């Protein structure tokens, strides 16, 4: 039926646990355990991604078939699939948590495509040995958030895992959304995620923690050869290649952080098991998008007191996580100093890229620290929508005598468009336009650079929630519309202006719109 060619190198090249099935256990000397997905009672398609399907060579007719819904809900196993859950550990909120693993993710297998291999992974298809007493299931609410956001990220040009399909299972799942002792049934769902690899920092950490140095080396060699083949150009791998590998992971992670900061994305749970070795955005949980620019903001209620994973701290946390990865690789290196040097270079590289990006957000070729810092202070002093502000600013021209025609719609509090706050911002805008003139950046060049750096459309938290509200009632139209709009986030699309409005007042404190728990 499906013309998918499976080539399961992960399970072929690496050792698995001798026991199959979901019995909860600690494993050793193995990277994965084979386990079958749980068949869905009444699987029904919510949405599939035409683009991802095409990259796998699947036709529209195949995607609309019953077989598709069965295969990608975990109800029917296709020939060539080798379902398994992988074992990783991780630091959660800064503390070593031991074995975690794919508690509700099941890899179906790797498919060869003209552009390389892709691992297909079901999320929410039932328990695995790593479920730690939980059910291995996922609800429609969180699955839809993952599905929408990973596609939105991709179209923003930000590295991410992707999603092939979102299917409801026809069975309810009990969840206590606010963790306040009120569990309620919610529709269950399965997302089929796609990436060339779902290996996380935590995979390396787990092997290091188990002190399985030989397997750590074998696994690192495998990941380098399979995912970083340019590093493994000759046959033998050693310390030099491990260092080059670590350097590249640092580089990719730095670039990812710059992207997140650029668009105002807050991941919410940057534990080391949620960082991809490929530098992709992975594991969309209680993430959020900055509405008003508040560097201290995190959407994750579980992290509300420490705000470890707040917007402004993401680059520093990435570096902390990379340090844990460096610790895990240390047994292969002996001498820590080159790894330490790579971590220092991470910070420097991040800073360089961030400055270039912040200049581009202003449509400037050269970063002006004072100018940029003054703006960030003004943006956080008042309640100003980050996305709308930068798009509005691109419309302000050197000849304009009232910049606020273009900026006012970004303000949440009308009081800030009067008096001192307005004075301060107007003063800044004048200095900014002077700087643009000094840099010989005319209005048109500035606007062009800004509009490919600053998206007009992002997956605002309340937009996702509105799509969820409808989807829970069986109406998937908003899912489709949102995905269409978010495919072209940098284009004006005047007909879709309603998706580029600041957060409405009702959404300010509504669960799902500004506050999210890990319940999923
Ligand atoms: P997260 O913080 O969502 O990345 O999850 C941390 C760990 O908990 C991972 O090992 C997940 O696989 C596991 N986990 C989360 N939710 C569930 C669930 N409903 N059933 C089983 N395992 C889960
Ligand atoms: Mg995770």
Coordinates of C-alpha atoms and ligand atoms in Angstrom, one line a residue:
X1 CA 0.0 0.0 0.0
X2 CA 2.6 2.6 1.0
X3 CA 5.8 3.0 -0.9
X4 CA 7.9 3.7 2.2
X5 CA 11.4 2.1 2.3
X6 CA 12.3 1.5 5.9
X7 CA 16.0 1.3 6.7
X8 CA 16.2 1.0 10.4
X9 CA 19.8 1.8 11.1
X10 CA 19.3 2.9 14.7
X11 CA 17.9 -0.4 15.8
X12 CA 20.2 -2.4 13.5
X13 CA 23.4 -0.8 14.6
X14 CA 22.8 -0.3 18.3
X15 CA 22.0 -2.7 21.1
X16 CA 18.4 -3.0 22.3
X17 CA 17.1 -4.4 25.5
X18 CA 16.6 -8.2 25.3
X19 CA 13.1 -7.9 26.7
X20 CA 10.3 -6.4 24.5
X21 CA 7.1 -4.8 25.7
X22 CA 6.1 -2.0 28.0
X23 CA 6.9 -3.5 31.4
X24 CA 8.4 -0.6 33.4
X25 CA 12.1 -1.1 34.0
X26 CA 15.5 0.3 34.1
X27 CA 17.6 -0.9 31.2
X28 CA 21.4 -1.1 30.8
X29 CA 23.8 -1.8 28.0
X30 CA 21.1 -0.8 25.5
X31 CA 19.8 2.3 23.8
X32 CA 16.2 1.2 23.2
X33 CA 13.5 -1.4 23.9
X34 CA 11.1 -2.7 21.3
X35 CA 7.5 -2.0 22.1
X36 CA 4.3 -1.9 20.1
X37 CA 2.0 1.1 19.9
X38 CA -1.4 0.7 21.4
X39 CA -4.1 0.4 18.7
X40 CA -6.6 3.3 18.7
X41 CA -10.3 2.5 19.3
X42 CA -11.6 4.8 16.6
X43 CA -8.8 6.7 14.9
X44 CA -9.8 9.8 12.9
X45 CA -7.7 12.3 11.1
X46 CA -7.6 15.8 12.3
X47 CA -5.0 17.1 9.9
X48 CA -2.0 15.9 7.9
X49 CA 0.8 17.9 6.4
X50 CA 0.8 17.7 2.6
X51 CA 4.4 18.9 2.5
X52 CA 5.8 16.4 5.0
X53 CA 3.8 13.6 3.3
X54 CA 5.4 14.6 0.0
X55 CA 8.8 14.5 1.4
X56 CA 8.1 10.9 2.4
X57 CA 6.8 10.2 -1.1
X58 CA 3.1 9.7 0.1
X59 CA 0.4 10.8 -2.3
X60 CA -2.8 12.6 -1.4
X61 CA -4.8 9.5 -2.0
X62 CA -2.6 7.5 0.4
X63 CA -2.9 10.2 3.0
X64 CA -6.6 10.2 2.8
X65 CA -6.9 6.4 3.1
X66 CA -8.0 4.4 6.1
X67 CA -4.6 2.6 6.0
X68 CA -2.9 5.9 6.7
X69 CA -5.0 6.7 9.7
X70 CA -4.4 3.2 11.0
X71 CA -0.7 3.3 10.4
X72 CA 0.0 6.7 11.9
X73 CA -2.3 6.2 14.9
X74 CA -0.3 3.1 15.8
X75 CA -3.2 0.8 15.1
X76 CA -1.6 -1.1 12.3
X77 CA 2.1 -1.8 11.8
X78 CA 3.5 -1.5 8.3
X79 CA 5.9 -4.0 7.0
X80 CA 9.5 -2.7 7.6
X81 CA 8.6 -0.8 10.7
X82 CA 10.5 -1.7 13.9
X83 CA 8.7 0.0 16.8
X84 CA 10.8 0.9 19.7
X85 CA 11.3 3.5 22.5
X86 CA 14.7 4.9 23.2
X87 CA 16.4 5.4 26.6
X88 CA 17.7 8.7 27.8
X89 CA 18.3 10.5 31.0
X90 CA 18.3 14.2 31.8
X91 CA 18.6 17.1 34.1
X92 CA 15.1 18.4 34.9
X93 CA 15.0 21.9 36.2
X94 CA 18.7 21.6 36.9
X95 CA 18.6 18.3 38.8
X96 CA 19.8 15.0 37.5
X97 CA 16.7 12.9 37.1
X98 CA 18.2 9.5 36.1
X99 CA 16.5 7.4 33.5
X100 CA 13.7 9.1 31.6
X101 CA 13.4 7.8 28.1
X102 CA 10.6 7.9 25.5
X103 CA 7.7 7.5 28.0
X104 CA 5.1 8.1 25.3
X105 CA 7.0 8.3 22.1
X106 CA 7.4 5.2 19.9
X107 CA 9.7 5.3 16.9
X108 CA 8.2 3.4 14.1
X109 CA 11.3 3.3 11.9
X110 CA 13.5 5.3 9.5
X111 CA 12.4 6.0 6.0
X112 CA 14.8 6.7 3.2
X113 CA 13.9 9.7 1.1
X114 CA 15.7 11.5 -1.7
X115 CA 16.8 14.1 0.8
X116 CA 18.0 11.7 3.4
X117 CA 16.5 9.5 6.1
X118 CA 13.6 10.4 8.3
X119 CA 12.6 8.8 11.6
X120 CA 8.8 8.5 12.1
X121 CA 7.8 8.8 15.7
X122 CA 4.4 8.5 17.3
X123 CA 3.7 10.6 20.4
X124 CA 0.9 9.5 22.6
X125 CA 0.6 5.9 21.4
X126 CA 0.7 4.1 24.7
X127 CA 3.0 3.0 27.4
X128 CA 6.7 2.0 27.0
X129 CA 9.2 0.7 29.5
X130 CA 10.0 4.4 30.2
X131 CA 6.5 5.6 31.1
X132 CA 7.3 5.6 34.8
X133 CA 3.8 4.8 35.9
X134 CA 2.1 7.3 33.5
X135 CA -0.2 6.2 30.7
X136 CA 1.9 7.0 27.6
X137 CA -1.0 8.9 26.1
X138 CA -1.5 12.4 24.9
X139 CA -4.5 14.7 24.7
X140 CA -5.8 16.6 21.7
X141 CA -5.0 19.9 23.3
X142 CA -1.3 19.3 23.7
X143 CA -1.0 17.3 20.5
X144 CA -2.6 20.1 18.5
X145 CA -0.2 22.6 20.1
X146 CA 2.8 20.5 19.0
X147 CA 1.4 20.0 15.5
X148 CA 0.6 23.7 14.9
X149 CA 3.8 25.0 16.4
X150 CA 6.3 22.7 14.8
X151 CA 4.8 23.6 11.4
X152 CA 4.8 27.3 12.3
X153 CA 8.4 27.1 13.3
X154 CA 9.4 25.4 10.1
X155 CA 7.8 28.1 8.0
X156 CA 9.5 30.8 10.2
X157 CA 12.8 29.2 9.0
X158 CA 13.6 27.8 12.4
X159 CA 15.1 24.3 12.8
X160 CA 12.4 22.0 14.2
X161 CA 11.1 18.5 14.3
X162 CA 8.1 18.3 12.0
X163 CA 4.7 16.6 12.0
X164 CA 3.2 14.3 9.5
X165 CA -0.2 13.9 11.0
X166 CA -2.5 14.5 13.9
X167 CA -5.1 11.8 14.6
X168 CA -7.7 11.5 17.4
X169 CA -7.9 8.1 18.9
X170 CA -11.6 8.0 19.8
X171 CA -10.7 7.4 23.4
X172 CA -10.7 9.7 26.4
X173 CA -7.7 10.4 28.5
X174 CA -7.9 11.7 32.1
X175 CA -5.9 14.8 32.8
X176 CA -5.8 17.3 35.6
X177 CA -5.0 20.4 33.6
X178 CA -4.3 22.8 36.4
X179 CA -3.0 20.2 38.8
X180 CA -5.6 21.2 41.3
X181 CA -7.3 17.9 42.0
X182 CA -9.9 18.1 39.2
X183 CA -9.1 15.5 36.6
X184 CA -11.4 15.4 33.6
X185 CA -11.7 13.3 30.5
X186 CA -10.2 14.8 27.3
X187 CA -10.0 13.5 23.7
X188 CA -6.9 11.4 23.2
X189 CA -4.6 12.0 20.1
X190 CA -1.5 10.8 18.4
X191 CA 1.0 13.0 16.5
X192 CA 3.3 11.4 14.1
X193 CA 6.5 13.5 14.4
X194 CA 9.3 13.5 11.8
X195 CA 13.0 14.3 12.0
X196 CA 16.1 12.7 10.8
X197 CA 16.9 11.9 14.5
X198 CA 15.2 12.3 17.9
X199 CA 18.5 11.9 19.8
X200 CA 18.8 14.3 22.7
X201 CA 21.6 15.5 25.0
X202 CA 20.1 13.1 27.5
X203 CA 20.9 10.0 25.4
X204 CA 24.6 10.7 25.9
X205 CA 24.1 11.6 29.5
X206 CA 22.4 8.3 30.3
X207 CA 25.3 6.3 28.9
X208 CA 27.8 8.4 30.8
X209 CA 25.8 8.0 34.0
X210 CA 25.7 4.2 33.5
X211 CA 29.4 4.4 33.0
X212 CA 29.1 2.4 29.8
X213 CA 32.1 3.9 28.1
X214 CA 32.3 1.5 25.2
X215 CA 28.6 1.9 24.4
X216 CA 28.9 5.7 24.7
X217 CA 31.7 5.6 22.1
X218 CA 29.8 3.3 19.9
X219 CA 26.7 5.5 20.1
X220 CA 28.6 8.7 19.5
X221 CA 30.3 7.1 16.5
X222 CA 26.9 6.1 15.2
X223 CA 25.3 9.5 15.7
X224 CA 28.3 11.2 14.0
X225 CA 28.3 8.9 11.0
X226 CA 24.6 9.0 10.6
X227 CA 23.7 12.6 11.4
X228 CA 27.0 14.5 10.9
X229 CA 28.6 12.5 8.0
X230 CA 30.8 15.4 7.0
X231 CA 32.7 15.0 10.2
X232 CA 33.3 11.3 9.6
X233 CA 34.9 11.6 6.2
X234 CA 37.6 9.1 7.0
X235 CA 36.9 5.8 8.6
X236 CA 38.3 6.3 12.0
X237 CA 36.7 8.5 14.7
X238 CA 38.7 9.8 17.6
X239 CA 39.1 12.7 19.9
X240 CA 39.4 15.3 17.1
X241 CA 36.1 14.2 15.6
X242 CA 34.3 14.1 18.9
X243 CA 35.5 17.7 19.5
X244 CA 34.4 18.8 16.1
X245 CA 31.0 17.1 16.8
X246 CA 30.6 18.9 20.1
X247 CA 31.6 22.2 18.5
X248 CA 29.0 21.8 15.8
X249 CA 26.3 20.9 18.4
X250 CA 27.3 24.1 20.2
X251 CA 27.1 26.1 17.0
X252 CA 23.7 24.8 16.0
X253 CA 22.3 25.3 19.5
X254 CA 23.6 28.9 19.5
X255 CA 21.9 29.6 16.2
X256 CA 18.6 28.0 17.5
X257 CA 18.7 30.3 20.5
X258 CA 19.2 33.3 18.3
X259 CA 16.1 32.3 16.3
X260 CA 14.0 31.8 19.4
X261 CA 15.0 35.2 20.8
X262 CA 14.3 36.8 17.4
X263 CA 10.6 35.6 17.2
X264 CA 9.8 35.7 20.9
X265 CA 9.5 31.9 21.4
X266 CA 9.8 30.5 24.9
X267 CA 10.2 26.7 25.0
X268 CA 9.2 26.4 28.6
X269 CA 10.9 23.1 29.5
X270 CA 14.6 23.3 28.4
X271 CA 15.6 20.2 30.3
X272 CA 18.6 18.4 28.9
X273 CA 16.3 15.6 27.6
X274 CA 14.4 18.2 25.6
X275 CA 17.4 19.5 23.6
X276 CA 18.0 17.9 20.2
X277 CA 21.5 16.9 19.2
X278 CA 20.6 18.3 15.8
X279 CA 19.9 21.8 17.1
X280 CA 16.2 21.5 16.3
X281 CA 13.3 22.7 18.4
X282 CA 11.9 19.6 20.0
X283 CA 9.2 18.6 22.5
X284 CA 6.6 21.3 22.3
X285 CA 5.0 21.3 25.8
X286 CA 4.1 24.4 27.8
X287 CA 5.8 26.7 25.3
X288 CA 4.6 30.2 24.5
X289 CA 5.1 33.3 22.5
X290 CA 5.8 36.7 23.9
X291 CA 2.8 38.9 23.4
X292 CA 4.0 42.0 25.4
X293 CA 7.8 42.1 25.5
X294 CA 8.6 40.8 29.0
X295 CA 12.1 39.2 29.2
X296 CA 11.1 37.6 32.5
X297 CA 8.1 35.8 31.1
X298 CA 7.6 32.0 31.1
X299 CA 4.4 30.3 30.1
X300 CA 5.1 27.3 32.3
X301 CA 3.2 27.4 35.6
X302 CA 5.4 24.5 36.9
X303 CA 8.3 26.9 36.7
X304 CA 6.5 30.0 37.9
X305 CA 8.5 30.5 41.1
X306 CA 12.0 30.1 39.8
X307 CA 11.4 31.1 36.1
X308 CA 14.5 29.0 35.2
X309 CA 13.3 28.8 31.6
X310 CA 12.1 32.4 31.1
X311 CA 12.6 34.0 27.8
X312 CA 15.7 36.0 28.6
X313 CA 17.5 33.0 30.2
X314 CA 17.2 30.6 27.3
X315 CA 20.7 31.2 25.9
X316 CA 22.3 30.8 29.3
X317 CA 20.3 27.6 29.9
X318 CA 21.4 26.3 26.5
X319 CA 25.0 26.8 27.5
X320 CA 24.4 25.0 30.9
X321 CA 22.8 22.1 29.0
X322 CA 25.8 22.0 26.6
X323 CA 28.0 21.8 29.6
X324 CA 26.1 18.7 30.7
X325 CA 26.6 17.2 27.3
X326 CA 30.3 18.0 27.5
X327 CA 30.4 16.2 30.8
X328 CA 28.8 13.2 29.2
X329 CA 31.4 13.2 26.3
X330 CA 34.3 13.7 28.7
X331 CA 35.1 9.9 29.0
X332 CA 35.8 9.9 25.3
X333 CA 38.1 12.9 25.5
X334 CA 40.0 12.6 28.8
X335 CA 41.2 16.3 28.6
X336 CA 38.3 18.6 29.4
X337 CA 40.0 21.8 28.2
X338 CA 39.0 21.7 24.5
X339 CA 35.4 21.1 25.5
X340 CA 35.6 24.1 27.9
X341 CA 37.0 26.2 25.1
X342 CA 34.0 25.1 22.9
X343 CA 31.6 26.2 25.6
X344 CA 33.3 29.6 25.8
X345 CA 33.1 29.9 22.0
X346 CA 29.4 29.1 22.3
X347 CA 28.8 32.2 24.4
X348 CA 30.9 34.4 22.1
X349 CA 29.3 33.0 19.0
X350 CA 25.8 33.4 20.4
X351 CA 26.6 37.0 21.3
X352 CA 27.9 37.8 17.7
X353 CA 24.9 36.2 16.0
X354 CA 22.5 37.8 18.5
X355 CA 23.9 41.2 17.7
X356 CA 23.6 40.7 14.0
X357 CA 20.1 39.5 14.4
X358 CA 19.1 42.4 16.7
X359 CA 20.5 44.9 14.1
X360 CA 18.5 43.1 11.4
X361 CA 15.3 43.4 13.5
X362 CA 15.9 47.2 13.3
X363 CA 16.7 46.9 9.6
X364 CA 20.3 48.0 10.3
X365 CA 23.5 46.4 9.0
X366 CA 25.5 47.3 12.0
X367 CA 24.6 46.7 15.6
X368 CA 24.4 49.8 17.8
X369 CA 24.5 48.6 21.4
X370 CA 23.2 51.8 23.1
X371 CA 20.4 52.2 20.6
X372 CA 19.3 48.5 21.0
X373 CA 19.5 48.6 24.8
X374 CA 17.5 51.7 25.0
X375 CA 14.8 50.1 22.9
X376 CA 14.7 46.9 25.0
X377 CA 14.3 49.0 28.1
X378 CA 11.5 51.0 26.6
X379 CA 9.7 47.8 25.4
X380 CA 9.8 46.2 28.8
X381 CA 8.9 49.3 30.7
X382 CA 5.5 49.6 29.0
X383 CA 3.3 46.8 27.8
X384 CA 4.1 46.6 24.1
X385 CA 3.5 43.7 21.8
X386 CA 6.9 42.6 20.4
X387 CA 5.7 41.2 17.1
X388 CA 3.5 44.2 16.3
X389 CA 6.1 46.7 17.4
X390 CA 8.8 45.6 15.0
X391 CA 6.5 45.2 12.1
X392 CA 5.1 48.7 12.8
X393 CA 8.5 50.2 13.1
X394 CA 9.4 49.0 9.6
X395 CA 6.7 51.2 8.3
X396 CA 8.0 54.4 10.0
X397 CA 9.8 56.4 7.4
X398 CA 12.5 59.0 7.7
X399 CA 10.1 61.8 6.7
X400 CA 7.3 60.7 9.1
X401 CA 6.3 63.2 11.7
X402 CA 4.3 60.9 13.8
X403 CA 5.7 57.4 14.2
X404 CA 2.8 56.4 16.5
X405 CA 0.5 56.0 13.5
X406 CA 2.4 52.8 12.9
X407 CA 3.3 51.9 16.5
X408 CA 0.1 52.6 18.5
X409 CA -1.5 49.3 17.7
X410 CA 1.3 47.5 19.5
X411 CA 0.5 49.1 22.9
X412 CA -1.6 47.3 25.4
X413 CA -2.2 50.3 27.7
X414 CA -3.4 53.5 25.9
X415 CA -1.9 55.6 28.8
X416 CA 1.5 54.7 27.3
X417 CA 0.7 56.4 24.0
X418 CA 0.6 59.7 25.9
X419 CA 2.8 61.7 28.2
X420 CA 6.3 60.7 29.1
X421 CA 6.2 57.2 27.7
X422 CA 5.3 58.6 24.3
X423 CA 8.0 61.3 24.6
X424 CA 10.7 58.7 25.4
X425 CA 9.7 56.4 22.5
X426 CA 9.5 59.3 20.1
X427 CA 12.9 60.4 21.1
X428 CA 14.2 56.9 20.6
X429 CA 12.6 56.7 17.1
X430 CA 14.2 59.9 16.1
X431 CA 17.6 58.6 17.2
X432 CA 16.9 55.3 15.4
X433 CA 16.1 57.0 12.1
X434 CA 19.3 59.1 12.5
X435 CA 21.3 56.0 13.0
X436 CA 19.7 54.4 9.9
X437 CA 20.7 57.5 7.9
X438 CA 24.2 57.3 9.3
X439 CA 24.4 53.7 8.2
X440 CA 23.1 54.8 4.8
X441 CA 20.1 52.5 5.1
X442 CA 17.2 54.0 3.2
X443 CA 13.6 53.3 4.1
X444 CA 13.1 50.7 1.5
X445 CA 16.3 48.7 2.4
X446 CA 15.5 48.9 6.0
X447 CA 11.9 47.7 5.6
X448 CA 13.0 44.8 3.4
X449 CA 15.5 43.6 6.0
X450 CA 13.1 44.1 8.8
X451 CA 10.2 42.2 7.2
X452 CA 12.3 39.1 6.6
X453 CA 13.6 39.2 10.1
X454 CA 10.4 40.1 12.0
X455 CA 7.4 37.8 11.3
X456 CA 4.0 39.4 11.1
X457 CA 2.2 36.1 12.0
X458 CA 3.3 33.9 14.9
X459 CA 1.3 31.2 16.7
X460 CA 0.0 33.5 19.5
X461 CA -1.0 31.6 22.5
X462 CA -4.6 32.6 22.3
X463 CA -4.8 31.7 18.6
X464 CA -3.7 28.2 19.4
X465 CA -6.3 28.0 22.2
X466 CA -9.1 29.1 20.0
X467 CA -8.2 26.4 17.5
X468 CA -8.1 23.9 20.4
X469 CA -11.6 25.0 21.7
X470 CA -13.1 24.3 18.3
X471 CA -11.2 21.1 17.7
X472 CA -12.4 19.6 21.0
X473 CA -15.9 20.1 19.7
X474 CA -14.9 18.3 16.5
X475 CA -14.5 21.4 14.3
X476 CA -11.0 21.5 12.7
X477 CA -11.5 24.5 10.3
X478 CA -9.5 26.8 12.5
X479 CA -6.6 24.4 12.5
X480 CA -6.5 24.5 8.7
X481 CA -6.9 28.3 8.5
X482 CA -4.2 28.9 11.1
X483 CA -1.8 26.5 9.3
X484 CA -2.4 28.3 6.0
X485 CA -1.7 31.7 7.5
X486 CA 1.4 30.5 9.3
X487 CA 2.9 29.1 6.2
X488 CA 3.8 32.7 5.1
X489 CA 4.6 34.4 8.3
X490 CA 6.7 37.2 6.9
X491 CA 4.2 38.2 4.2
X492 CA 1.7 41.0 4.8
X493 CA -1.4 38.9 3.9
X494 CA -3.8 41.9 4.5
X495 CA -6.8 39.5 4.2
X496 CA -5.5 37.7 7.4
X497 CA -4.9 40.8 9.6
X498 CA -7.1 39.3 12.3
X499 CA -4.4 36.7 13.0
X500 CA -1.9 39.5 13.6
X501 CA -3.7 41.3 16.5
X502 CA -2.5 41.7 20.0
X503 CA -3.7 39.3 22.7
X504 CA -7.3 40.2 23.6
X505 CA -8.1 41.1 27.2
X506 CA -10.0 37.9 27.8
X507 CA -6.9 35.9 27.1
X508 CA -4.7 37.7 29.5
X509 CA -5.1 35.2 32.3
X510 CA -6.9 32.3 30.8
X511 CA -5.2 28.9 31.2
X512 CA -3.8 27.8 27.8
X513 CA -3.4 31.4 26.7
X514 CA -0.8 32.8 29.1
X515 CA -0.3 30.0 31.6
X516 CA 0.3 26.4 30.8
X517 CA 1.1 23.4 32.9
X518 CA 3.1 20.4 31.9
X519 CA -0.2 18.4 31.8
X520 CA -0.4 17.0 28.3
Ligands
LIG1 P1 8.6 16.2 29.2 O1 9.0 17.1 30.3 O2 7.3 16.3 28.6 O3 9.7 16.2 28.1 O4 8.6 14.7 29.7 C1 9.6 14.2 30.6 C2 9.5 12.7 30.6 O5 8.2 12.2 31.0 C3 9.8 12.0 29.3 O6 10.5 10.8 29.6 C4 8.4 11.7 28.8 O7 8.4 10.6 27.9 C5 7.7 11.3 30.1 N1 6.2 11.5 30.0 C6 5.6 12.7 29.9 N2 4.2 12.5 29.8 C7 4.0 11.2 29.9 C8 2.9 10.3 29.8 N3 1.6 10.8 29.7 N4 3.1 9.0 29.8 C9 4.3 8.5 29.9 N5 5.4 9.2 30.0 C10 5.3 10.6 30.0
LIG2 MG1 10.5 15.6 26.6

